Amino acid sequence: MAKTTIIYLFLPLFFYFFSLTVAAANTAYPTIPRTEPTNGCIPPVERRPVRREVHGNGRIYDVTHRITNSMPTYVDHVDGVGEFLRLTDRIKNGSLSNLSELRFSVHTGTHIDAPGHVFDHYYDAGFDVDAVDLEVLNGPGLLVDVPRDKNISAEVLKSLNIAKGVRRVLFRTLNTDRRLMYKTEFDTSYVGFTEDGARWLVENTEIKLVGTDYLPIAAFDDVLKGHYALLESTEIVVVEALKLDDVPAGIYSIHCLPLRVPGAEGAPTRCILIK
């Protein structure tokens, strides 16, 4: 009887110290927002991703725009890209993994154009993004600044004095200063290649990779003629909608890798510049 009385006396103390231990454990391992501990396991420590524009201690510039719901698309869509990412399977709903699907134009955000984009006979012949020469898209090249009050005409190209032998050039224009890729509605006043500028580049330079900082590479009034001039030979690769904010002009190792999609006349592309 005495032993039973002692046990009853110490039970309240036991539960008191046990509650303190649990409270301390909960303080040391707080619940992560939107998660719940399961099977008595301690939840993982909360971590946040770091999203960078520059990597490798300032050596590597990511010149690819993030695809967002509000980024612009070509003329017909004033509301931007819209909803494009859908989570079809979710761990929280009992699936074994999270699984998403994408739905948008292959000319969304930073992307390349293949010759089949504007030439139907090239489309039928298979001049798609899978046939693009990756050597053209990867190697030494230039980032140059275009005079801010001009389209990229033959006169402007002559004034830039790009050396013979240069094969890859990215052109930064007023589009970057105006932050057009951050505005939802397509802006027809963007800067791009004129027809005579595109033809002069083809006929007078060895440039095979041509990149600019808005969705079409050619100015609005010459949008088809400029594309025709650049893509007709099938040797030039066009990269559009590059993110060239805060990147010093100069010489870089350029690396652009489009999604490998046979039959597609364009493809979203990850582009980086390495000093």
PDB file of C-alpha atoms in Angstrom:
ATOM      1  CA  MET A   1       0.000   0.000   0.000  1.00  0.00           C
ATOM      2  CA  ALA A   2       2.862   2.362   0.895  1.00  0.00           C
ATOM      3  CA  LYS A   3       4.591   1.671  -2.439  1.00  0.00           C
ATOM      4  CA  THR A   4       1.365   2.387  -4.344  1.00  0.00           C
ATOM      5  CA  THR A   5       0.955   5.694  -2.485  1.00  0.00           C
ATOM      6  CA  ILE A   6       4.533   6.735  -3.381  1.00  0.00           C
ATOM      7  CA  ILE A   7       3.920   5.972  -7.071  1.00  0.00           C
ATOM      8  CA  TYR A   8       0.736   8.082  -7.106  1.00  0.00           C
ATOM      9  CA  LEU A   9       2.610  10.929  -5.434  1.00  0.00           C
ATOM     10  CA  PHE A  10       5.364  10.933  -8.092  1.00  0.00           C
ATOM     11  CA  LEU A  11       3.102  10.552 -11.144  1.00  0.00           C
ATOM     12  CA  PRO A  12       2.199  14.278 -11.323  1.00  0.00           C
ATOM     13  CA  LEU A  13       5.901  15.184 -11.150  1.00  0.00           C
ATOM     14  CA  PHE A  14       6.693  12.695 -13.907  1.00  0.00           C
ATOM     15  CA  PHE A  15       4.064  14.152 -16.266  1.00  0.00           C
ATOM     16  CA  TYR A  16       5.197  17.693 -15.452  1.00  0.00           C
ATOM     17  CA  PHE A  17       8.816  17.015 -16.405  1.00  0.00           C
ATOM     18  CA  PHE A  18       7.680  15.024 -19.462  1.00  0.00           C
ATOM     19  CA  SER A  19       5.629  18.018 -20.708  1.00  0.00           C
ATOM     20  CA  LEU A  20       8.673  20.279 -20.266  1.00  0.00           C
ATOM     21  CA  THR A  21      10.764  17.863 -22.337  1.00  0.00           C
ATOM     22  CA  VAL A  22       8.187  17.796 -25.136  1.00  0.00           C
ATOM     23  CA  ALA A  23       7.926  21.603 -25.128  1.00  0.00           C
ATOM     24  CA  ALA A  24      11.710  21.888 -25.344  1.00  0.00           C
ATOM     25  CA  ALA A  25      11.768  19.424 -28.230  1.00  0.00           C
ATOM     26  CA  ASN A  26       9.090  21.383 -30.079  1.00  0.00           C
ATOM     27  CA  THR A  27      11.094  24.590 -29.593  1.00  0.00           C
ATOM     28  CA  ALA A  28      14.269  22.973 -30.870  1.00  0.00           C
ATOM     29  CA  TYR A  29      12.494  21.488 -33.899  1.00  0.00           C
ATOM     30  CA  PRO A  30       9.631  23.840 -34.850  1.00  0.00           C
ATOM     31  CA  THR A  31       7.105  22.662 -37.420  1.00  0.00           C
ATOM     32  CA  ILE A  32       7.900  23.776 -40.964  1.00  0.00           C
ATOM     33  CA  PRO A  33       5.065  25.771 -42.544  1.00  0.00           C
ATOM     34  CA  ARG A  34       2.792  23.623 -44.722  1.00  0.00           C
ATOM     35  CA  THR A  35       4.198  20.357 -43.309  1.00  0.00           C
ATOM     36  CA  GLU A  36       3.254  18.105 -40.429  1.00  0.00           C
ATOM     37  CA  PRO A  37       5.470  15.594 -38.616  1.00  0.00           C
ATOM     38  CA  THR A  38       4.463  12.004 -39.330  1.00  0.00           C
ATOM     39  CA  ASN A  39       4.911   8.802 -37.313  1.00  0.00           C
ATOM     40  CA  GLY A  40       6.546  10.741 -34.510  1.00  0.00           C
ATOM     41  CA  CYS A  41       9.495  11.759 -36.724  1.00  0.00           C
ATOM     42  CA  ILE A  42      11.166  15.115 -36.194  1.00  0.00           C
ATOM     43  CA  PRO A  43      10.426  17.385 -39.202  1.00  0.00           C
ATOM     44  CA  PRO A  44      13.412  18.448 -41.343  1.00  0.00           C
ATOM     45  CA  VAL A  45      15.121  21.795 -40.818  1.00  0.00           C
ATOM     46  CA  GLU A  46      13.555  24.499 -42.996  1.00  0.00           C
ATOM     47  CA  ARG A  47      15.683  25.454 -46.020  1.00  0.00           C
ATOM     48  CA  ARG A  48      15.183  28.170 -48.605  1.00  0.00           C
ATOM     49  CA  PRO A  49      16.537  28.056 -52.187  1.00  0.00           C
ATOM     50  CA  VAL A  50      18.888  30.770 -53.395  1.00  0.00           C
ATOM     51  CA  ARG A  51      17.950  32.130 -56.815  1.00  0.00           C
ATOM     52  CA  ARG A  52      20.911  33.718 -58.567  1.00  0.00           C
ATOM     53  CA  GLU A  53      21.507  35.815 -61.657  1.00  0.00           C
ATOM     54  CA  VAL A  54      25.289  35.523 -61.357  1.00  0.00           C
ATOM     55  CA  HIS A  55      27.141  32.358 -60.388  1.00  0.00           C
ATOM     56  CA  GLY A  56      30.708  31.226 -59.786  1.00  0.00           C
ATOM     57  CA  ASN A  57      31.856  34.336 -57.906  1.00  0.00           C
ATOM     58  CA  GLY A  58      30.845  36.645 -60.753  1.00  0.00           C
ATOM     59  CA  ARG A  59      32.128  34.497 -63.631  1.00  0.00           C
ATOM     60  CA  ILE A  60      28.850  33.061 -64.929  1.00  0.00           C
ATOM     61  CA  TYR A  61      25.872  35.191 -65.975  1.00  0.00           C
ATOM     62  CA  ASP A  62      22.492  33.560 -66.476  1.00  0.00           C
ATOM     63  CA  VAL A  63      20.986  35.451 -69.413  1.00  0.00           C
ATOM     64  CA  THR A  64      17.771  33.403 -69.487  1.00  0.00           C
ATOM     65  CA  HIS A  65      14.474  34.955 -68.448  1.00  0.00           C
ATOM     66  CA  ARG A  66      12.450  33.071 -65.864  1.00  0.00           C
ATOM     67  CA  ILE A  67       9.174  31.960 -67.410  1.00  0.00           C
ATOM     68  CA  THR A  68       6.323  33.561 -65.475  1.00  0.00           C
ATOM     69  CA  ASN A  69       2.558  33.879 -65.911  1.00  0.00           C
ATOM     70  CA  SER A  70       2.847  37.607 -66.572  1.00  0.00           C
ATOM     71  CA  MET A  71       5.713  37.674 -69.087  1.00  0.00           C
ATOM     72  CA  PRO A  72       4.812  38.833 -72.612  1.00  0.00           C
ATOM     73  CA  THR A  73       4.114  36.642 -75.600  1.00  0.00           C
ATOM     74  CA  TYR A  74       3.771  37.645 -79.237  1.00  0.00           C
ATOM     75  CA  VAL A  75       1.168  40.138 -80.487  1.00  0.00           C
ATOM     76  CA  ASP A  76      -2.045  38.123 -80.129  1.00  0.00           C
ATOM     77  CA  HIS A  77      -1.862  37.717 -76.339  1.00  0.00           C
ATOM     78  CA  VAL A  78      -2.255  40.895 -74.264  1.00  0.00           C
ATOM     79  CA  ASP A  79      -2.525  38.977 -70.992  1.00  0.00           C
ATOM     80  CA  GLY A  80       0.913  37.406 -71.159  1.00  0.00           C
ATOM     81  CA  VAL A  81       1.777  33.734 -70.913  1.00  0.00           C
ATOM     82  CA  GLY A  82      -0.939  32.954 -68.372  1.00  0.00           C
ATOM     83  CA  GLU A  83      -1.138  29.755 -66.341  1.00  0.00           C
ATOM     84  CA  PHE A  84       1.359  27.323 -67.827  1.00  0.00           C
ATOM     85  CA  LEU A  85       2.470  25.068 -64.947  1.00  0.00           C
ATOM     86  CA  ARG A  86       0.130  22.493 -63.423  1.00  0.00           C
ATOM     87  CA  LEU A  87       0.892  20.117 -60.571  1.00  0.00           C
ATOM     88  CA  THR A  88      -0.851  16.907 -61.621  1.00  0.00           C
ATOM     89  CA  ASP A  89       0.406  14.637 -58.806  1.00  0.00           C
ATOM     90  CA  ARG A  90       1.194  15.753 -55.286  1.00  0.00           C
ATOM     91  CA  ILE A  91       2.745  13.979 -52.318  1.00  0.00           C
ATOM     92  CA  LYS A  92       0.331  15.748 -49.951  1.00  0.00           C
ATOM     93  CA  ASN A  93      -2.546  14.134 -51.851  1.00  0.00           C
ATOM     94  CA  GLY A  94      -1.121  10.652 -51.546  1.00  0.00           C
ATOM     95  CA  SER A  95       1.075  10.472 -54.660  1.00  0.00           C
ATOM     96  CA  LEU A  96       4.566   9.005 -54.393  1.00  0.00           C
ATOM     97  CA  SER A  97       6.109  12.176 -55.883  1.00  0.00           C
ATOM     98  CA  ASN A  98       5.274  15.688 -57.042  1.00  0.00           C
ATOM     99  CA  LEU A  99       4.755  15.772 -60.825  1.00  0.00           C
ATOM    100  CA  SER A 100       4.088  18.852 -62.975  1.00  0.00           C
ATOM    101  CA  GLU A 101       3.253  19.469 -66.613  1.00  0.00           C
ATOM    102  CA  LEU A 102       3.981  22.491 -68.813  1.00  0.00           C
ATOM    103  CA  ARG A 103       1.803  24.062 -71.482  1.00  0.00           C
ATOM    104  CA  PHE A 104       3.041  27.070 -73.486  1.00  0.00           C
ATOM    105  CA  SER A 105       4.319  28.131 -76.904  1.00  0.00           C
ATOM    106  CA  VAL A 106       7.816  26.980 -77.885  1.00  0.00           C
ATOM    107  CA  HIS A 107       8.546  30.672 -78.498  1.00  0.00           C
ATOM    108  CA  THR A 108       8.031  31.587 -74.841  1.00  0.00           C
ATOM    109  CA  GLY A 109      10.697  33.496 -72.927  1.00  0.00           C
ATOM    110  CA  THR A 110      14.327  33.029 -73.973  1.00  0.00           C
ATOM    111  CA  HIS A 111      14.226  30.714 -76.993  1.00  0.00           C
ATOM    112  CA  ILE A 112      15.701  29.869 -80.374  1.00  0.00           C
ATOM    113  CA  ASP A 113      14.097  29.984 -83.813  1.00  0.00           C
ATOM    114  CA  ALA A 114      14.798  27.235 -86.322  1.00  0.00           C
ATOM    115  CA  PRO A 115      14.449  27.854 -90.090  1.00  0.00           C
ATOM    116  CA  GLY A 116      11.117  26.012 -90.093  1.00  0.00           C
ATOM    117  CA  HIS A 117       9.632  28.870 -88.066  1.00  0.00           C
ATOM    118  CA  VAL A 118       9.147  31.075 -91.135  1.00  0.00           C
ATOM    119  CA  PHE A 119       9.813  28.755 -94.115  1.00  0.00           C
ATOM    120  CA  ASP A 120       7.211  26.057 -94.662  1.00  0.00           C
ATOM    121  CA  HIS A 121       9.410  24.026 -97.027  1.00  0.00           C
ATOM    122  CA  TYR A 122      12.107  23.970 -94.338  1.00  0.00           C
ATOM    123  CA  TYR A 123       9.514  22.899 -91.776  1.00  0.00           C
ATOM    124  CA  ASP A 124       8.463  20.001 -94.014  1.00  0.00           C
ATOM    125  CA  ALA A 125      12.103  19.097 -94.655  1.00  0.00           C
ATOM    126  CA  GLY A 126      12.846  18.820 -90.931  1.00  0.00           C
ATOM    127  CA  PHE A 127      14.834  21.992 -90.232  1.00  0.00           C
ATOM    128  CA  ASP A 128      13.699  22.006 -86.600  1.00  0.00           C
ATOM    129  CA  VAL A 129      15.426  22.659 -83.275  1.00  0.00           C
ATOM    130  CA  ASP A 130      16.734  19.096 -83.159  1.00  0.00           C
ATOM    131  CA  ALA A 131      18.708  19.800 -86.358  1.00  0.00           C
ATOM    132  CA  VAL A 132      20.378  22.972 -85.024  1.00  0.00           C
ATOM    133  CA  ASP A 133      24.182  22.820 -84.808  1.00  0.00           C
ATOM    134  CA  LEU A 134      25.131  23.014 -81.114  1.00  0.00           C
ATOM    135  CA  GLU A 135      28.634  24.165 -82.043  1.00  0.00           C
ATOM    136  CA  VAL A 136      27.068  27.406 -83.281  1.00  0.00           C
ATOM    137  CA  LEU A 137      25.292  27.832 -79.956  1.00  0.00           C
ATOM    138  CA  ASN A 138      28.400  27.259 -77.824  1.00  0.00           C
ATOM    139  CA  GLY A 139      31.700  29.101 -78.033  1.00  0.00           C
ATOM    140  CA  PRO A 140      33.384  32.505 -77.812  1.00  0.00           C
ATOM    141  CA  GLY A 141      31.365  35.561 -78.726  1.00  0.00           C
ATOM    142  CA  LEU A 142      30.512  39.185 -78.028  1.00  0.00           C
ATOM    143  CA  LEU A 143      27.899  41.088 -76.075  1.00  0.00           C
ATOM    144  CA  VAL A 144      27.604  44.531 -77.697  1.00  0.00           C
ATOM    145  CA  ASP A 145      25.522  47.628 -76.997  1.00  0.00           C
ATOM    146  CA  VAL A 146      23.438  49.027 -79.837  1.00  0.00           C
ATOM    147  CA  PRO A 147      22.935  52.831 -79.988  1.00  0.00           C
ATOM    148  CA  ARG A 148      19.814  53.326 -77.917  1.00  0.00           C
ATOM    149  CA  ASP A 149      17.771  55.377 -80.377  1.00  0.00           C
ATOM    150  CA  LYS A 150      18.084  52.985 -83.328  1.00  0.00           C
ATOM    151  CA  ASN A 151      16.966  49.676 -84.752  1.00  0.00           C
ATOM    152  CA  ILE A 152      19.707  47.279 -85.843  1.00  0.00           C
ATOM    153  CA  SER A 153      20.167  48.478 -89.409  1.00  0.00           C
ATOM    154  CA  ALA A 154      23.044  48.031 -91.846  1.00  0.00           C
ATOM    155  CA  GLU A 155      24.309  51.490 -90.851  1.00  0.00           C
ATOM    156  CA  VAL A 156      24.269  50.589 -87.145  1.00  0.00           C
ATOM    157  CA  LEU A 157      26.041  47.284 -87.757  1.00  0.00           C
ATOM    158  CA  LYS A 158      28.795  49.040 -89.699  1.00  0.00           C
ATOM    159  CA  SER A 159      29.240  51.517 -86.841  1.00  0.00           C
ATOM    160  CA  LEU A 160      29.742  48.689 -84.300  1.00  0.00           C
ATOM    161  CA  ASN A 161      32.942  47.608 -86.094  1.00  0.00           C
ATOM    162  CA  ILE A 162      32.556  43.939 -85.173  1.00  0.00           C
ATOM    163  CA  ALA A 163      35.808  42.200 -86.120  1.00  0.00           C
ATOM    164  CA  LYS A 164      35.953  39.717 -88.960  1.00  0.00           C
ATOM    165  CA  GLY A 165      35.889  36.153 -87.742  1.00  0.00           C
ATOM    166  CA  VAL A 166      33.500  36.744 -84.839  1.00  0.00           C
ATOM    167  CA  ARG A 167      30.813  34.041 -85.055  1.00  0.00           C
ATOM    168  CA  ARG A 168      28.517  34.794 -82.106  1.00  0.00           C
ATOM    169  CA  VAL A 169      27.069  38.194 -81.178  1.00  0.00           C
ATOM    170  CA  LEU A 170      24.399  39.196 -78.672  1.00  0.00           C
ATOM    171  CA  PHE A 171      22.926  42.662 -79.222  1.00  0.00           C
ATOM    172  CA  ARG A 172      21.718  44.639 -76.202  1.00  0.00           C
ATOM    173  CA  THR A 173      19.284  47.398 -77.117  1.00  0.00           C
ATOM    174  CA  LEU A 174      16.847  49.894 -75.675  1.00  0.00           C
ATOM    175  CA  ASN A 175      14.567  46.911 -74.977  1.00  0.00           C
ATOM    176  CA  THR A 176      16.713  46.043 -71.944  1.00  0.00           C
ATOM    177  CA  ASP A 177      16.648  49.628 -70.641  1.00  0.00           C
ATOM    178  CA  ARG A 178      12.871  49.728 -71.040  1.00  0.00           C
ATOM    179  CA  ARG A 179      12.525  46.312 -69.348  1.00  0.00           C
ATOM    180  CA  LEU A 180      10.098  45.177 -72.023  1.00  0.00           C
ATOM    181  CA  MET A 181      10.400  41.508 -71.086  1.00  0.00           C
ATOM    182  CA  TYR A 182       9.049  42.380 -67.620  1.00  0.00           C
ATOM    183  CA  LYS A 183       5.869  43.963 -69.028  1.00  0.00           C
ATOM    184  CA  THR A 184       2.898  41.716 -69.688  1.00  0.00           C
ATOM    185  CA  GLU A 185       1.531  43.341 -72.835  1.00  0.00           C
ATOM    186  CA  PHE A 186       3.504  42.912 -76.051  1.00  0.00           C
ATOM    187  CA  ASP A 187       5.082  46.224 -77.140  1.00  0.00           C
ATOM    188  CA  THR A 188       5.308  46.786 -80.895  1.00  0.00           C
ATOM    189  CA  SER A 189       7.761  49.689 -80.442  1.00  0.00           C
ATOM    190  CA  TYR A 190      10.596  47.313 -79.488  1.00  0.00           C
ATOM    191  CA  VAL A 191      14.024  47.520 -81.153  1.00  0.00           C
ATOM    192  CA  GLY A 192      15.091  44.804 -83.603  1.00  0.00           C
ATOM    193  CA  PHE A 193      16.790  44.063 -86.901  1.00  0.00           C
ATOM    194  CA  THR A 194      15.616  45.888 -89.986  1.00  0.00           C
ATOM    195  CA  GLU A 195      15.550  43.910 -93.221  1.00  0.00           C
ATOM    196  CA  ASP A 196      18.645  45.693 -94.548  1.00  0.00           C
ATOM    197  CA  GLY A 197      20.446  45.100 -91.237  1.00  0.00           C
ATOM    198  CA  ALA A 198      19.696  41.381 -91.352  1.00  0.00           C
ATOM    199  CA  ARG A 199      20.859  41.112 -94.962  1.00  0.00           C
ATOM    200  CA  TRP A 200      24.032  43.101 -94.268  1.00  0.00           C
ATOM    201  CA  LEU A 201      24.900  40.761 -91.382  1.00  0.00           C
ATOM    202  CA  VAL A 202      24.407  37.688 -93.587  1.00  0.00           C
ATOM    203  CA  GLU A 203      26.395  39.078 -96.501  1.00  0.00           C
ATOM    204  CA  ASN A 204      29.228  40.876 -94.703  1.00  0.00           C
ATOM    205  CA  THR A 205      30.026  38.966 -91.509  1.00  0.00           C
ATOM    206  CA  GLU A 206      30.758  35.446 -90.336  1.00  0.00           C
ATOM    207  CA  ILE A 207      28.222  35.672 -87.500  1.00  0.00           C
ATOM    208  CA  LYS A 208      26.193  32.476 -87.097  1.00  0.00           C
ATOM    209  CA  LEU A 209      24.629  33.014 -83.660  1.00  0.00           C
ATOM    210  CA  VAL A 210      22.536  36.191 -83.411  1.00  0.00           C
ATOM    211  CA  GLY A 211      20.808  37.122 -80.161  1.00  0.00           C
ATOM    212  CA  THR A 212      18.642  40.046 -79.049  1.00  0.00           C
ATOM    213  CA  ASP A 213      16.705  41.120 -75.972  1.00  0.00           C
ATOM    214  CA  TYR A 214      13.042  40.900 -77.023  1.00  0.00           C
ATOM    215  CA  LEU A 215      10.691  38.268 -78.395  1.00  0.00           C
ATOM    216  CA  PRO A 216      11.085  38.834 -82.156  1.00  0.00           C
ATOM    217  CA  ILE A 217      14.616  39.418 -83.396  1.00  0.00           C
ATOM    218  CA  ALA A 218      13.376  41.651 -86.234  1.00  0.00           C
ATOM    219  CA  ALA A 219      11.747  45.069 -85.794  1.00  0.00           C
ATOM    220  CA  PHE A 220       7.946  45.021 -85.916  1.00  0.00           C
ATOM    221  CA  ASP A 221       7.685  46.651 -89.352  1.00  0.00           C
ATOM    222  CA  ASP A 222      10.189  44.133 -90.782  1.00  0.00           C
ATOM    223  CA  VAL A 223       9.328  41.178 -88.586  1.00  0.00           C
ATOM    224  CA  LEU A 224       8.935  38.595 -91.354  1.00  0.00           C
ATOM    225  CA  LYS A 225      11.459  40.046 -93.794  1.00  0.00           C
ATOM    226  CA  GLY A 226      14.094  40.207 -91.065  1.00  0.00           C
ATOM    227  CA  HIS A 227      13.472  36.581 -90.110  1.00  0.00           C
ATOM    228  CA  TYR A 228      13.586  35.534 -93.773  1.00  0.00           C
ATOM    229  CA  ALA A 229      16.963  37.200 -94.270  1.00  0.00           C
ATOM    230  CA  LEU A 230      18.511  35.637 -91.158  1.00  0.00           C
ATOM    231  CA  LEU A 231      17.091  32.113 -91.434  1.00  0.00           C
ATOM    232  CA  GLU A 232      17.053  31.509 -95.195  1.00  0.00           C
ATOM    233  CA  SER A 233      20.580  30.045 -95.326  1.00  0.00           C
ATOM    234  CA  THR A 234      19.791  27.576 -92.469  1.00  0.00           C
ATOM    235  CA  GLU A 235      23.273  28.345 -91.119  1.00  0.00           C
ATOM    236  CA  ILE A 236      22.338  31.127 -88.690  1.00  0.00           C
ATOM    237  CA  VAL A 237      20.691  30.408 -85.334  1.00  0.00           C
ATOM    238  CA  VAL A 238      18.475  33.093 -83.837  1.00  0.00           C
ATOM    239  CA  VAL A 239      18.208  33.494 -80.045  1.00  0.00           C
ATOM    240  CA  GLU A 240      15.446  35.799 -78.822  1.00  0.00           C
ATOM    241  CA  ALA A 241      14.413  37.389 -75.511  1.00  0.00           C
ATOM    242  CA  LEU A 242      17.797  37.250 -73.780  1.00  0.00           C
ATOM    243  CA  LYS A 243      18.064  38.737 -70.284  1.00  0.00           C
ATOM    244  CA  LEU A 244      20.992  41.134 -70.592  1.00  0.00           C
ATOM    245  CA  ASP A 245      20.392  43.357 -67.547  1.00  0.00           C
ATOM    246  CA  ASP A 246      23.533  44.306 -65.611  1.00  0.00           C
ATOM    247  CA  VAL A 247      25.888  42.203 -67.734  1.00  0.00           C
ATOM    248  CA  PRO A 248      29.030  44.106 -68.819  1.00  0.00           C
ATOM    249  CA  ALA A 249      29.571  44.266 -72.578  1.00  0.00           C
ATOM    250  CA  GLY A 250      32.546  42.294 -73.796  1.00  0.00           C
ATOM    251  CA  ILE A 251      33.895  38.892 -74.756  1.00  0.00           C
ATOM    252  CA  TYR A 252      32.367  35.746 -73.232  1.00  0.00           C
ATOM    253  CA  SER A 253      32.087  32.059 -73.728  1.00  0.00           C
ATOM    254  CA  ILE A 254      28.444  31.759 -74.814  1.00  0.00           C
ATOM    255  CA  HIS A 255      26.467  28.617 -74.069  1.00  0.00           C
ATOM    256  CA  CYS A 256      22.864  28.141 -75.217  1.00  0.00           C
ATOM    257  CA  LEU A 257      21.091  24.779 -75.015  1.00  0.00           C
ATOM    258  CA  PRO A 258      17.560  24.497 -76.454  1.00  0.00           C
ATOM    259  CA  LEU A 259      15.191  21.714 -75.513  1.00  0.00           C
ATOM    260  CA  ARG A 260      15.617  18.807 -77.936  1.00  0.00           C
ATOM    261  CA  VAL A 261      12.158  18.523 -79.488  1.00  0.00           C
ATOM    262  CA  PRO A 262      12.061  16.971 -82.973  1.00  0.00           C
ATOM    263  CA  GLY A 263       9.455  18.678 -85.129  1.00  0.00           C
ATOM    264  CA  ALA A 264       9.447  21.927 -83.136  1.00  0.00           C
ATOM    265  CA  GLU A 265      10.345  25.132 -84.996  1.00  0.00           C
ATOM    266  CA  GLY A 266      11.406  26.823 -81.741  1.00  0.00           C
ATOM    267  CA  ALA A 267      12.383  25.835 -78.227  1.00  0.00           C
ATOM    268  CA  PRO A 268      12.862  27.417 -74.802  1.00  0.00           C
ATOM    269  CA  THR A 269      16.611  27.728 -74.229  1.00  0.00           C
ATOM    270  CA  ARG A 270      18.903  28.138 -71.217  1.00  0.00           C
ATOM    271  CA  CYS A 271      21.703  30.576 -72.059  1.00  0.00           C
ATOM    272  CA  ILE A 272      24.699  31.532 -69.928  1.00  0.00           C
ATOM    273  CA  LEU A 273      27.749  33.727 -70.449  1.00  0.00           C
ATOM    274  CA  ILE A 274      31.071  32.766 -68.869  1.00  0.00           C
ATOM    275  CA  LYS A 275      33.894  35.278 -68.481  1.00  0.00           C
TER     276      LYS A 275
END
